[in-house]
Amino acid sequence: QVRLVQSGGGSVQAGESLRLSCVASGYTGRNGGFSAYTVGWFRQGPRNQREGVAAIESDGTTTYADFVKGRFTISRDNAKNSVYLQMNSLKPEDTAKYYCATLSLWLGTKTPLEALGLLGYSDTEGQGTLVTVSS
């Protein structure tokens, strides 16, 4: 059974940093294992809108939403079946519940970032972790 378990998050002041972690299990022998999957983070804000935040592909290529470029960094450690999101210079508008996800191996015409922002393209999603940024 595949599973993503998140940790990190919490409440901070604007300008501070947080790091989110996500560990995958159950991927051994599945379509090449965790390392074969594009993984990423999306968030759902107070109005429940879903936004792709950052993605990292199997070859290490990263993409970011414009609203986090230069502030957030996504990374992965395939040896640990893990993906991370380092969030610096946090703003109140970053307040949301953050989810990690492994993406389906077939995204059609969607980019990884687009797919993260839509329902139906995730292979597995984490349980979510709340990030609250106060001004």
PDB file of N, CA and C in Angstrom, residues 2-7 20-25 27 34 38-44 50 81 83 97-103 116 119 122-130:
ATOM      1  N   VAL A   2       0.675   2.126  -0.976  1.00  0.00           N
ATOM      2  CA  VAL A   2       1.486   3.332  -1.061  1.00  0.00           C
ATOM      3  C   VAL A   2       0.941   4.377  -0.103  1.00  0.00           C
ATOM      4  N   ARG A   3       1.843   5.172   0.401  1.00  0.00           N
ATOM      5  CA  ARG A   3       1.464   6.147   1.400  1.00  0.00           C
ATOM      6  C   ARG A   3       2.476   7.275   1.413  1.00  0.00           C
ATOM      7  N   LEU A   4       2.003   8.494   1.667  1.00  0.00           N
ATOM      8  CA  LEU A   4       2.875   9.644   1.858  1.00  0.00           C
ATOM      9  C   LEU A   4       2.580  10.212   3.235  1.00  0.00           C
ATOM     10  N   VAL A   5       3.612  10.385   4.042  1.00  0.00           N
ATOM     11  CA  VAL A   5       3.440  10.910   5.387  1.00  0.00           C
ATOM     12  C   VAL A   5       4.224  12.209   5.513  1.00  0.00           C
ATOM     13  N   GLN A   6       3.522  13.262   5.873  1.00  0.00           N
ATOM     14  CA  GLN A   6       4.119  14.586   5.944  1.00  0.00           C
ATOM     15  C   GLN A   6       4.498  14.946   7.373  1.00  0.00           C
ATOM     16  N   SER A   7       5.462  15.847   7.470  1.00  0.00           N
ATOM     17  CA  SER A   7       5.825  16.437   8.760  1.00  0.00           C
ATOM     18  C   SER A   7       6.286  17.867   8.504  1.00  0.00           C
ATOM     19  N   LEU A  20       8.971  21.668   5.132  1.00  0.00           N
ATOM     20  CA  LEU A  20       8.037  20.546   5.097  1.00  0.00           C
ATOM     21  C   LEU A  20       8.761  19.317   4.559  1.00  0.00           C
ATOM     22  N   SER A  21       8.423  18.176   5.134  1.00  0.00           N
ATOM     23  CA  SER A  21       8.997  16.914   4.686  1.00  0.00           C
ATOM     24  C   SER A  21       7.876  15.941   4.340  1.00  0.00           C
ATOM     25  N   CYS A  22       8.184  15.017   3.458  1.00  0.00           N
ATOM     26  CA  CYS A  22       7.199  14.031   3.025  1.00  0.00           C
ATOM     27  C   CYS A  22       7.940  12.743   2.711  1.00  0.00           C
ATOM     28  N   VAL A  23       7.546  11.662   3.369  1.00  0.00           N
ATOM     29  CA  VAL A  23       8.206  10.372   3.175  1.00  0.00           C
ATOM     30  C   VAL A  23       7.229   9.401   2.535  1.00  0.00           C
ATOM     31  N   ALA A  24       7.674   8.763   1.470  1.00  0.00           N
ATOM     32  CA  ALA A  24       6.844   7.795   0.759  1.00  0.00           C
ATOM     33  C   ALA A  24       7.160   6.378   1.201  1.00  0.00           C
ATOM     34  N   SER A  25       6.146   5.552   1.213  1.00  0.00           N
ATOM     35  CA  SER A  25       6.345   4.132   1.469  1.00  0.00           C
ATOM     36  C   SER A  25       5.479   3.336   0.512  1.00  0.00           C
ATOM     37  N   TYR A  27       6.457   2.119  -2.407  1.00  0.00           N
ATOM     38  CA  TYR A  27       6.763   2.327  -3.818  1.00  0.00           C
ATOM     39  C   TYR A  27       7.803   1.351  -4.369  1.00  0.00           C
ATOM     40  N   PHE A  34       9.937   4.990  -6.235  1.00  0.00           N
ATOM     41  CA  PHE A  34       9.690   6.408  -5.940  1.00  0.00           C
ATOM     42  C   PHE A  34      10.487   7.325  -6.859  1.00  0.00           C
ATOM     43  N   THR A  38       7.394  11.930 -10.649  1.00  0.00           N
ATOM     44  CA  THR A  38       7.431  13.363 -10.361  1.00  0.00           C
ATOM     45  C   THR A  38       6.662  13.579  -9.056  1.00  0.00           C
ATOM     46  N   VAL A  39       7.254  14.333  -8.176  1.00  0.00           N
ATOM     47  CA  VAL A  39       6.607  14.616  -6.899  1.00  0.00           C
ATOM     48  C   VAL A  39       6.522  16.122  -6.688  1.00  0.00           C
ATOM     49  N   GLY A  40       5.637  16.541  -5.843  1.00  0.00           N
ATOM     50  CA  GLY A  40       5.505  17.972  -5.640  1.00  0.00           C
ATOM     51  C   GLY A  40       4.624  18.320  -4.473  1.00  0.00           C
ATOM     52  N   TRP A  41       4.359  19.603  -4.386  1.00  0.00           N
ATOM     53  CA  TRP A  41       3.538  20.144  -3.311  1.00  0.00           C
ATOM     54  C   TRP A  41       2.441  21.021  -3.908  1.00  0.00           C
ATOM     55  N   PHE A  42       1.248  20.905  -3.357  1.00  0.00           N
ATOM     56  CA  PHE A  42       0.186  21.840  -3.675  1.00  0.00           C
ATOM     57  C   PHE A  42      -0.380  22.342  -2.363  1.00  0.00           C
ATOM     58  N   ARG A  43      -1.188  23.398  -2.452  1.00  0.00           N
ATOM     59  CA  ARG A  43      -1.775  23.929  -1.220  1.00  0.00           C
ATOM     60  C   ARG A  43      -3.235  24.289  -1.450  1.00  0.00           C
ATOM     61  N   GLN A  44      -3.953  24.302  -0.356  1.00  0.00           N
ATOM     62  CA  GLN A  44      -5.359  24.729  -0.382  1.00  0.00           C
ATOM     63  C   GLN A  44      -5.540  25.806   0.664  1.00  0.00           C
ATOM     64  N   ARG A  50      -7.203  25.149  -4.806  1.00  0.00           N
ATOM     65  CA  ARG A  50      -6.029  24.270  -4.899  1.00  0.00           C
ATOM     66  C   ARG A  50      -5.034  24.882  -5.863  1.00  0.00           C
ATOM     67  N   ASN A  81      13.396   8.081  -0.078  1.00  0.00           N
ATOM     68  CA  ASN A  81      12.011   8.174  -0.574  1.00  0.00           C
ATOM     69  C   ASN A  81      11.314   9.416  -0.038  1.00  0.00           C
ATOM     70  N   VAL A  83      10.668  13.868  -0.135  1.00  0.00           N
ATOM     71  CA  VAL A  83      10.649  15.155  -0.829  1.00  0.00           C
ATOM     72  C   VAL A  83      10.475  16.235   0.236  1.00  0.00           C
ATOM     73  N   LYS A  97      -3.184  24.923   3.794  1.00  0.00           N
ATOM     74  CA  LYS A  97      -2.826  23.538   4.102  1.00  0.00           C
ATOM     75  C   LYS A  97      -2.015  23.020   2.922  1.00  0.00           C
ATOM     76  N   TYR A  98      -0.846  22.502   3.216  1.00  0.00           N
ATOM     77  CA  TYR A  98       0.077  22.049   2.187  1.00  0.00           C
ATOM     78  C   TYR A  98       0.069  20.525   2.101  1.00  0.00           C
ATOM     79  N   TYR A  99       0.054  20.035   0.877  1.00  0.00           N
ATOM     80  CA  TYR A  99       0.023  18.600   0.625  1.00  0.00           C
ATOM     81  C   TYR A  99       1.173  18.215  -0.297  1.00  0.00           C
ATOM     82  N   CYS A 100       1.812  17.095  -0.017  1.00  0.00           N
ATOM     83  CA  CYS A 100       2.741  16.525  -0.988  1.00  0.00           C
ATOM     84  C   CYS A 100       1.977  15.506  -1.830  1.00  0.00           C
ATOM     85  N   ALA A 101       2.492  15.264  -3.012  1.00  0.00           N
ATOM     86  CA  ALA A 101       1.827  14.317  -3.905  1.00  0.00           C
ATOM     87  C   ALA A 101       2.839  13.697  -4.855  1.00  0.00           C
ATOM     88  N   THR A 102       2.635  12.441  -5.151  1.00  0.00           N
ATOM     89  CA  THR A 102       3.302  11.839  -6.289  1.00  0.00           C
ATOM     90  C   THR A 102       2.307  11.914  -7.436  1.00  0.00           C
ATOM     91  N   LEU A 103       2.802  12.248  -8.619  1.00  0.00           N
ATOM     92  CA  LEU A 103       1.923  12.414  -9.763  1.00  0.00           C
ATOM     93  C   LEU A 103       1.833  11.142 -10.586  1.00  0.00           C
ATOM     94  N   LEU A 116      -0.529  19.319 -10.418  1.00  0.00           N
ATOM     95  CA  LEU A 116      -0.635  19.418  -8.969  1.00  0.00           C
ATOM     96  C   LEU A 116      -1.813  20.275  -8.549  1.00  0.00           C
ATOM     97  N   LEU A 119      -7.490  18.161  -9.643  1.00  0.00           N
ATOM     98  CA  LEU A 119      -7.876  16.843  -9.150  1.00  0.00           C
ATOM     99  C   LEU A 119      -7.658  15.813 -10.252  1.00  0.00           C
ATOM    100  N   SER A 122      -3.011  12.976  -9.324  1.00  0.00           N
ATOM    101  CA  SER A 122      -2.116  12.472  -8.288  1.00  0.00           C
ATOM    102  C   SER A 122      -2.162  10.959  -8.235  1.00  0.00           C
ATOM    103  N   ASP A 123      -0.993  10.365  -8.017  1.00  0.00           N
ATOM    104  CA  ASP A 123      -0.959   8.934  -7.725  1.00  0.00           C
ATOM    105  C   ASP A 123      -1.316   8.734  -6.245  1.00  0.00           C
ATOM    106  N   THR A 124      -0.678   9.501  -5.417  1.00  0.00           N
ATOM    107  CA  THR A 124      -0.935   9.464  -3.970  1.00  0.00           C
ATOM    108  C   THR A 124      -0.742  10.857  -3.408  1.00  0.00           C
ATOM    109  N   GLU A 125      -1.485  11.186  -2.371  1.00  0.00           N
ATOM    110  CA  GLU A 125      -1.349  12.471  -1.711  1.00  0.00           C
ATOM    111  C   GLU A 125      -1.125  12.274  -0.213  1.00  0.00           C
ATOM    112  N   GLY A 126      -0.373  13.200   0.372  1.00  0.00           N
ATOM    113  CA  GLY A 126      -0.148  13.151   1.807  1.00  0.00           C
ATOM    114  C   GLY A 126      -1.361  13.645   2.578  1.00  0.00           C
ATOM    115  N   GLN A 127      -1.228  13.628   3.892  1.00  0.00           N
ATOM    116  CA  GLN A 127      -2.371  13.954   4.749  1.00  0.00           C
ATOM    117  C   GLN A 127      -2.582  15.450   4.908  1.00  0.00           C
ATOM    118  N   GLY A 128      -1.630  16.242   4.463  1.00  0.00           N
ATOM    119  CA  GLY A 128      -1.750  17.688   4.589  1.00  0.00           C
ATOM    120  C   GLY A 128      -1.176  18.187   5.891  1.00  0.00           C
ATOM    121  N   THR A 129      -0.609  19.392   5.832  1.00  0.00           N
ATOM    122  CA  THR A 129      -0.081  20.026   7.031  1.00  0.00           C
ATOM    123  C   THR A 129      -0.361  21.519   6.941  1.00  0.00           C
ATOM    124  N   LEU A 130      -0.813  22.091   8.044  1.00  0.00           N
ATOM    125  CA  LEU A 130      -1.222  23.486   8.044  1.00  0.00           C
ATOM    126  C   LEU A 130      -0.033  24.403   8.264  1.00  0.00           C
TER     127      LEU A 130
END
